[in-house]
Coordinates of C-alpha atoms and ligand atoms in Angstrom, one line a residue:
M747 CA -11.2 7.2 21.7
S748 CA -14.5 8.4 21.8
L749 CA -17.6 5.8 21.3
E750 CA -19.1 8.3 18.7
F751 CA -18.1 8.2 15.2
D752 CA -19.0 8.3 11.7
H753 CA -17.8 5.1 9.7
I754 CA -18.1 4.4 6.1
T755 CA -17.3 0.7 5.0
L756 CA -16.2 0.6 1.2
A757 CA -18.4 -2.1 -0.9
Q758 CA -16.2 -4.7 -2.4
R759 CA -15.9 -8.0 -3.2
V760 CA -12.9 -10.2 -2.1
R761 CA -12.4 -13.6 -3.4
F762 CA -9.6 -15.2 -1.7
G763 CA -7.8 -18.5 -2.8
T764 CA -4.4 -19.9 -3.4
G765 CA -3.8 -21.3 -6.7
K766 CA -7.5 -20.2 -7.6
A767 CA -6.6 -16.6 -9.3
A768 CA -7.4 -17.9 -12.5
E769 CA -10.7 -19.9 -11.8
N770 CA -12.2 -16.6 -9.6
L771 CA -11.3 -14.1 -12.3
A772 CA -13.1 -16.5 -15.1
A773 CA -16.0 -16.5 -12.5
E774 CA -15.9 -12.9 -12.0
V775 CA -15.8 -12.2 -15.7
E776 CA -18.7 -14.7 -16.3
R777 CA -20.7 -13.2 -13.7
R778 CA -20.1 -9.5 -15.0
G779 CA -20.8 -10.7 -18.2
S780 CA -17.8 -8.8 -19.5
R781 CA -17.3 -8.8 -23.1
A782 CA -14.1 -6.6 -23.8
V783 CA -11.5 -6.9 -21.0
M784 CA -8.1 -4.7 -20.8
V785 CA -5.7 -6.7 -18.9
I786 CA -2.9 -4.4 -17.2
A787 CA 0.3 -6.1 -16.3
E788 CA 4.1 -5.2 -16.6
I789 CA 6.3 -6.8 -18.9
G790 CA 8.1 -8.5 -16.0
E791 CA 4.9 -9.6 -14.8
A792 CA 3.6 -10.9 -18.0
D793 CA 4.1 -14.7 -16.9
L794 CA 2.0 -14.3 -14.1
A795 CA -0.7 -12.6 -15.8
D796 CA -1.0 -15.2 -18.4
R797 CA -1.6 -18.0 -15.7
V798 CA -4.3 -15.6 -14.1
T799 CA -6.3 -14.7 -17.6
A800 CA -5.9 -18.3 -18.9
R801 CA -9.3 -19.1 -18.6
I802 CA -10.8 -15.6 -20.0
D803 CA -10.7 -13.7 -23.3
V804 CA -8.6 -10.7 -23.2
A805 CA -9.3 -7.8 -25.8
L806 CA -6.2 -5.7 -24.8
H807 CA -3.0 -6.4 -22.9
H808 CA -1.4 -3.3 -21.9
S809 CA 2.1 -3.0 -20.5
E810 CA 3.3 0.4 -19.7
V811 CA 3.1 0.8 -15.9
V812 CA 5.6 3.4 -14.5
M813 CA 5.5 3.7 -10.4
H814 CA 3.5 6.5 -8.9
V815 CA 1.4 6.8 -12.5
P816 CA 2.9 9.6 -14.6
A817 CA 0.1 11.6 -16.2
A818 CA 0.9 10.7 -19.6
T819 CA 1.4 6.9 -18.8
A820 CA -2.4 7.6 -17.5
E821 CA -3.3 9.0 -20.8
K822 CA -1.8 6.4 -22.8
A823 CA -4.0 3.8 -20.8
R824 CA -7.3 5.7 -20.9
A825 CA -6.8 6.3 -24.9
A826 CA -6.1 2.6 -25.4
A827 CA -9.2 1.5 -23.6
Q828 CA -11.3 3.7 -25.3
D829 CA -10.1 2.6 -28.5
S830 CA -10.8 -0.9 -27.7
G831 CA -14.3 -0.5 -26.3
I832 CA -13.2 -2.1 -23.3
D833 CA -16.0 -3.0 -20.6
L834 CA -13.7 -4.4 -17.9
L835 CA -10.1 -3.4 -16.5
V836 CA -8.4 -6.1 -14.7
S837 CA -5.1 -5.2 -13.1
I838 CA -2.4 -7.9 -12.2
G839 CA 0.6 -6.4 -10.2
G840 CA 1.5 -4.4 -7.5
G841 CA 0.3 -0.6 -6.5
S842 CA 1.8 0.7 -9.7
T843 CA -0.4 -1.2 -11.8
T844 CA -3.3 -1.1 -9.6
G845 CA -2.9 2.9 -9.7
L846 CA -2.7 2.7 -13.5
A847 CA -6.0 0.9 -13.8
K848 CA -7.5 3.6 -11.0
A849 CA -6.1 6.1 -13.3
V850 CA -8.1 4.9 -16.2
A851 CA -11.4 4.3 -14.1
L852 CA -10.9 8.0 -12.8
T853 CA -12.1 9.2 -16.2
S854 CA -14.2 6.4 -17.5
G855 CA -15.9 4.7 -15.0
L856 CA -14.8 1.6 -16.3
P857 CA -15.1 -1.4 -13.4
I858 CA -11.7 -2.9 -12.0
V859 CA -11.1 -6.4 -10.7
A860 CA -7.7 -6.2 -9.2
V861 CA -5.6 -9.2 -8.8
P862 CA -2.6 -7.6 -6.6
T863 CA 1.0 -9.3 -6.4
T864 CA 2.6 -7.2 -3.5
Y865 CA 1.2 -6.1 -0.1
A866 CA 0.8 -2.2 -0.7
G867 CA -3.1 -2.7 -1.0
S868 CA -3.8 -0.3 -3.1
E869 CA -6.9 -2.7 -4.6
A870 CA -8.8 -2.2 -1.4
T871 CA -8.9 1.8 -1.3
N872 CA -10.8 4.8 -3.2
V873 CA -7.4 6.6 -3.4
W874 CA -6.1 7.5 -6.6
G875 CA -2.7 8.9 -7.4
L876 CA -1.1 11.1 -10.4
T877 CA 2.2 12.3 -11.0
E878 CA 2.6 15.3 -12.9
G879 CA 6.3 16.8 -13.1
A880 CA 7.5 16.3 -9.8
R881 CA 4.4 16.5 -7.9
K882 CA 2.2 13.4 -6.7
T883 CA -1.3 14.4 -6.5
T884 CA -3.8 12.1 -4.9
G885 CA -7.4 11.9 -4.5
V886 CA -10.6 10.0 -3.3
D887 CA -13.2 8.9 -5.5
D888 CA -15.4 5.8 -5.3
R889 CA -15.1 5.1 -9.0
V890 CA -11.7 3.8 -8.7
L891 CA -12.6 1.6 -5.8
P892 CA -12.0 -2.1 -7.4
E893 CA -15.4 -3.7 -7.4
T894 CA -13.7 -7.3 -6.7
V895 CA -10.4 -8.1 -5.6
I896 CA -8.5 -11.6 -6.5
Y897 CA -6.4 -12.6 -3.7
D898 CA -3.8 -16.0 -4.6
A899 CA -0.6 -16.2 -2.3
E900 CA 0.8 -17.9 -5.4
L901 CA 1.2 -14.8 -6.9
T902 CA 3.9 -13.8 -4.7
Y903 CA 5.8 -16.6 -4.7
S904 CA 8.0 -14.8 -7.5
L905 CA 8.4 -11.1 -5.3
P906 CA 11.8 -11.2 -4.0
A907 CA 12.5 -11.1 -0.4
D908 CA 13.7 -7.8 -0.3
L909 CA 10.7 -6.5 -1.6
S910 CA 8.1 -8.9 0.1
V911 CA 9.9 -7.3 3.3
A912 CA 9.3 -3.7 2.4
S913 CA 5.9 -4.0 0.9
G914 CA 4.9 -5.9 4.1
L915 CA 6.1 -3.0 5.9
N916 CA 3.8 -0.8 3.7
G917 CA 0.9 -2.6 4.9
L918 CA 2.0 -2.2 8.5
A919 CA 2.4 1.5 8.1
H920 CA -1.0 1.6 7.1
C921 CA -2.1 -0.2 10.2
V922 CA 0.0 2.2 12.5
D923 CA -0.6 5.4 10.5
S924 CA -4.4 5.0 10.5
L925 CA -4.4 5.1 14.5
W926 CA -4.0 8.7 15.0
A927 CA -5.3 9.5 11.2
P928 CA -8.2 12.4 10.7
R929 CA -10.9 9.9 10.8
A930 CA -9.5 7.3 12.7
D931 CA -12.5 5.3 14.9
P932 CA -12.9 1.9 16.6
I933 CA -14.1 0.0 13.3
N934 CA -10.8 1.2 11.4
A935 CA -8.7 0.4 14.6
A936 CA -10.1 -3.0 15.3
L937 CA -9.1 -3.7 11.3
A938 CA -5.7 -2.1 11.7
T939 CA -4.7 -4.1 15.1
E940 CA -5.7 -7.0 13.3
G941 CA -4.0 -6.4 10.2
M942 CA -0.6 -5.8 12.6
R943 CA -1.0 -8.9 14.3
T944 CA -1.3 -11.1 10.8
L945 CA 1.3 -9.2 9.4
A946 CA 3.7 -9.3 12.1
T947 CA 3.4 -13.0 12.1
G948 CA 2.9 -13.7 8.3
L949 CA 6.0 -11.6 7.5
P950 CA 8.4 -13.7 9.2
Q951 CA 7.0 -16.7 7.5
V952 CA 7.5 -15.3 3.9
I953 CA 11.3 -15.2 4.8
T954 CA 12.1 -18.2 6.5
D955 CA 9.6 -20.5 4.7
P956 CA 9.4 -18.6 1.5
T957 CA 7.8 -21.8 -0.4
A958 CA 5.2 -22.2 2.3
A959 CA 1.6 -20.6 1.2
D960 CA 0.8 -20.3 5.0
G961 CA 2.6 -17.1 5.8
R962 CA 2.0 -15.6 2.3
E963 CA -1.7 -15.8 3.0
R964 CA -1.4 -14.1 6.0
A965 CA 0.6 -11.4 4.8
L966 CA -2.0 -11.0 2.2
Y967 CA -5.0 -11.2 4.2
G968 CA -3.0 -8.6 6.6
A969 CA -2.1 -6.5 3.8
Y970 CA -5.8 -6.2 2.8
L971 CA -7.1 -5.3 6.3
S972 CA -4.2 -2.8 6.6
A973 CA -5.7 -1.0 3.5
V974 CA -9.2 -1.3 4.6
A975 CA -8.5 0.5 7.5
F976 CA -6.0 3.2 5.9
A977 CA -9.0 4.0 3.3
S978 CA -11.1 4.5 6.1
A979 CA -9.0 6.5 8.5
G980 CA -7.5 8.7 6.0
S981 CA -3.8 9.6 5.5
A982 CA -1.6 11.0 8.5
M983 CA 1.9 12.0 9.3
H984 CA 3.7 8.7 8.1
H985 CA 1.8 8.6 4.9
K986 CA 2.4 12.3 4.1
I987 CA 6.1 12.0 4.3
C988 CA 6.4 9.3 2.4
H989 CA 4.1 10.8 -0.2
V990 CA 6.6 13.7 -0.5
L991 CA 9.6 11.1 -0.8
G992 CA 7.9 9.4 -3.4
G993 CA 6.1 11.7 -5.4
T994 CA 8.9 14.6 -5.4
Y995 CA 11.9 12.9 -4.6
D996 CA 10.8 9.8 -6.7
L997 CA 12.0 7.3 -3.8
P998 CA 10.8 3.7 -4.0
H999 CA 7.3 3.6 -2.8
A1000 CA 7.7 0.2 -0.1
Q1001 CA 11.1 0.8 1.1
T1002 CA 10.5 4.1 2.1
H1003 CA 7.5 3.3 4.0
A1004 CA 10.0 0.6 5.6
I1005 CA 12.5 3.1 6.5
V1006 CA 10.5 5.8 7.5
L1007 CA 7.6 4.1 9.9
P1008 CA 9.8 3.4 13.0
H1009 CA 10.7 7.1 13.4
V1010 CA 7.1 8.3 12.9
L1011 CA 6.0 5.8 15.3
A1012 CA 9.0 7.2 17.8
H1013 CA 7.6 10.7 17.1
N1014 CA 4.0 9.7 18.4
A1015 CA 4.0 6.8 20.6
A1016 CA 4.2 8.7 23.9
A1017 CA 1.4 11.0 22.8
A1018 CA -0.5 8.4 21.9
P1019 CA -0.6 5.7 24.5
E1020 CA -4.0 3.8 23.1
A1021 CA -2.4 3.4 19.6
A1022 CA 1.0 2.4 21.2
G1023 CA -0.6 -0.2 23.5
R1024 CA -2.3 -1.7 20.5
I1025 CA 0.6 -1.7 18.3
A1026 CA 3.0 -3.1 20.9
G1027 CA 0.2 -5.7 21.6
A1028 CA -0.1 -7.0 17.8
L1029 CA 3.6 -7.1 17.6
G1030 CA 4.2 -9.3 20.5
A1031 CA 6.3 -6.7 22.3
R1032 CA 5.9 -4.7 25.7
D1033 CA 6.8 -1.2 23.8
A1034 CA 6.1 -0.3 20.5
V1035 CA 8.8 1.2 19.1
A1036 CA 11.2 -1.8 20.4
G1037 CA 8.5 -4.1 19.0
L1038 CA 8.8 -2.8 15.5
L1039 CA 12.6 -2.5 15.6
R1040 CA 13.0 -5.9 16.2
L1041 CA 10.4 -6.9 13.3
R1042 CA 12.5 -4.9 11.2
D1043 CA 15.7 -6.2 12.4
R1044 CA 14.3 -9.9 12.2
L1045 CA 12.6 -9.0 8.6
G1046 CA 16.3 -7.7 7.6
A1047 CA 14.3 -4.3 6.1
P1048 CA 16.3 -1.2 4.8
K1049 CA 17.2 1.1 7.3
A1050 CA 18.7 4.4 5.4
L1051 CA 17.0 6.7 3.2
R1052 CA 20.3 7.7 1.7
D1053 CA 20.5 3.9 0.5
I1054 CA 17.5 4.2 -1.4
G1055 CA 18.4 7.3 -3.5
L1056 CA 17.9 10.3 -1.2
S1057 CA 20.5 13.0 -1.1
E1058 CA 21.2 15.1 2.2
S1059 CA 20.7 18.3 0.3
D1060 CA 17.1 17.2 -0.2
L1061 CA 16.3 16.9 3.4
R1062 CA 15.3 20.4 4.2
G1063 CA 12.9 20.6 1.2
A1064 CA 11.3 17.3 1.6
A1065 CA 10.7 18.2 5.3
E1066 CA 9.2 21.8 4.5
L1067 CA 6.7 19.8 2.2
A1068 CA 5.8 17.1 4.3
A1069 CA 5.3 19.1 7.3
A1070 CA 2.6 21.6 5.6
A1071 CA 0.7 18.3 4.8
I1072 CA 0.6 16.7 8.4
P1073 CA -3.1 16.6 9.4
P1074 CA -4.0 18.4 13.2
S1075 CA -4.9 15.1 14.3
N1076 CA -1.4 14.3 14.7
P1077 CA -1.1 13.3 18.5
R1078 CA 2.1 15.3 19.0
P1079 CA 2.4 18.3 17.1
V1080 CA 5.4 18.5 14.5
D1081 CA 7.2 21.6 12.6
V1082 CA 9.6 21.5 9.9
D1083 CA 12.5 21.4 12.0
G1084 CA 10.9 18.5 14.0
V1085 CA 10.6 16.4 10.7
H1086 CA 13.9 17.6 9.2
A1087 CA 15.2 16.0 12.4
L1088 CA 13.2 12.6 12.1
L1089 CA 14.1 12.5 8.5
T1090 CA 17.9 13.3 9.3
A1091 CA 17.8 10.2 11.5
A1092 CA 16.0 7.9 8.7
W1093 CA 18.4 9.2 6.2
A1094 CA 21.3 8.4 8.3
G1095 CA 20.0 5.0 9.2
T1096 CA 20.3 6.0 12.9
P1097 CA 17.9 4.6 15.6
P1098 CA 14.8 6.8 16.2
E1099 CA 14.5 9.5 18.9
A1100 CA 12.7 7.2 21.3
A1101 CA 15.0 4.0 20.8
R1102 CA 18.1 6.0 21.5
Ligands
LIG240 P1 5.2 -1.6 -7.6 O1 4.1 -2.2 -8.0 O2 6.0 -0.5 -8.2 O3 6.3 -3.0 -8.1 C1 7.5 -3.0 -7.2 C2 8.4 -3.9 -8.4 O4 7.8 -5.2 -7.9 C3 8.0 -3.6 -9.6 O5 9.2 -3.9 -10.4 C4 7.0 -4.9 -10.1 O6 7.2 -5.6 -11.6 C5 7.3 -6.1 -9.3 N1 6.5 -6.9 -8.6 C6 5.2 -6.9 -8.3 N2 4.8 -7.8 -7.8 C7 5.9 -8.7 -8.5 C8 5.7 -10.2 -8.1 N3 4.7 -10.9 -7.7 N4 6.9 -11.2 -8.4 C9 7.8 -10.4 -9.3 N5 8.0 -9.0 -9.3 C10 6.9 -8.4 -8.6 O7 5.5 -1.7 -6.3 P2 4.3 -1.4 -4.9 O8 5.1 -1.3 -3.3 O9 3.2 -2.7 -5.0 O10 3.3 -0.2 -5.1 C11 3.6 1.0 -5.2 C12 2.6 2.0 -5.7 O11 1.3 2.0 -5.3 C13 3.2 3.7 -5.2 O12 2.6 4.5 -6.5 C14 2.2 3.9 -4.1 O13 2.0 5.5 -4.4 C15 0.9 3.1 -4.7 N6 -0.1 2.8 -3.7 C16 -1.2 3.4 -3.7 C17 -2.2 3.3 -2.7 C18 -3.5 3.5 -2.8 O14 -4.6 3.3 -1.7 N7 -3.9 4.4 -4.1 C19 -1.9 2.5 -1.5 C20 -0.6 1.3 -1.5 C21 0.5 1.9 -2.9

């Protein structure tokens, strides 16, 4: 990595405190002088949202949240915000909920306070996503970057173990992919490395000791670092593949990332020795791929795309769409056949190329 770079740090406040979400949100609303708050939270997370908003006045509750933000869902939320004269958006939930708040902010310029309940990391990026038909579009706009993020590990207690694992590996994927992304630089590599180290210690704790705050705090902190690294470095091979699988084939986001990551790492590792060394070190392993596979096994993470809804007949089409989007920064060249082979292994759940 050369020490000539052009790095942008996104401006954002982070309030981190276990059991303190309600207090921190009230302080934030007061500091901003907000008068009409729209709370976006799924119905399934209404209890969580009630706890978090217990100390503020809420002008509007909006609960129609759909994964990958269909355009029609975004339009409804935008209209609701406008009709109620909203001056602050508060999103309480996973990446889908944050994503809806971002869709509203994109056209209205309204500020967002994000209260994440998964490890997806959308709260720390200026990336928005919308789905129209079967095509997911993403873009970058500083208006969608939440101005404040409130992290509270207690909000993750209700996240089922399998989703915690998949979501945490989604965070790890941000770190790994950012090491060979178009704007990879020493600053985002440092954030990614610490993010991997923190997730690799936190996630096993979440599984073995689910009622302890320690592992959950580490996982949330690691997820934040991973998203900051990803927002700075940009989207690379892994995210391009998962973006197609989620947007066009409607696969669940976090599980898709968890399954595909070892295959992309195995594809690139030998051609990116510095990145592979960082990953191995952060995972406490001698070899990056072996370290990731060991972590995946330890966490009981999903292994096969066929188990989460992808048809074998979709592999070729997915490979064509993904291959066209992989940036030139990728350390090892890859064509449609290469992505097809990778996806075929990920679909069947066979170990990645380099580990066979
Ligand atoms: P999600 O928000 O769709 O949540 C998954 C499921 O978990 C939902 O059913 C939700 O109700 C449930 N859930 C969430 N938190 C919970 C909790 N604490 N307790 C119980 N249940 C809970 O999934 P996600 O993986 O967090 O986010 C995925 C979406 O975020 C995708 O659309 C992805 O594209 C987007 N994303 C965007 C960015 C970005 O930078 N723009 C980054 C990461 C992810």
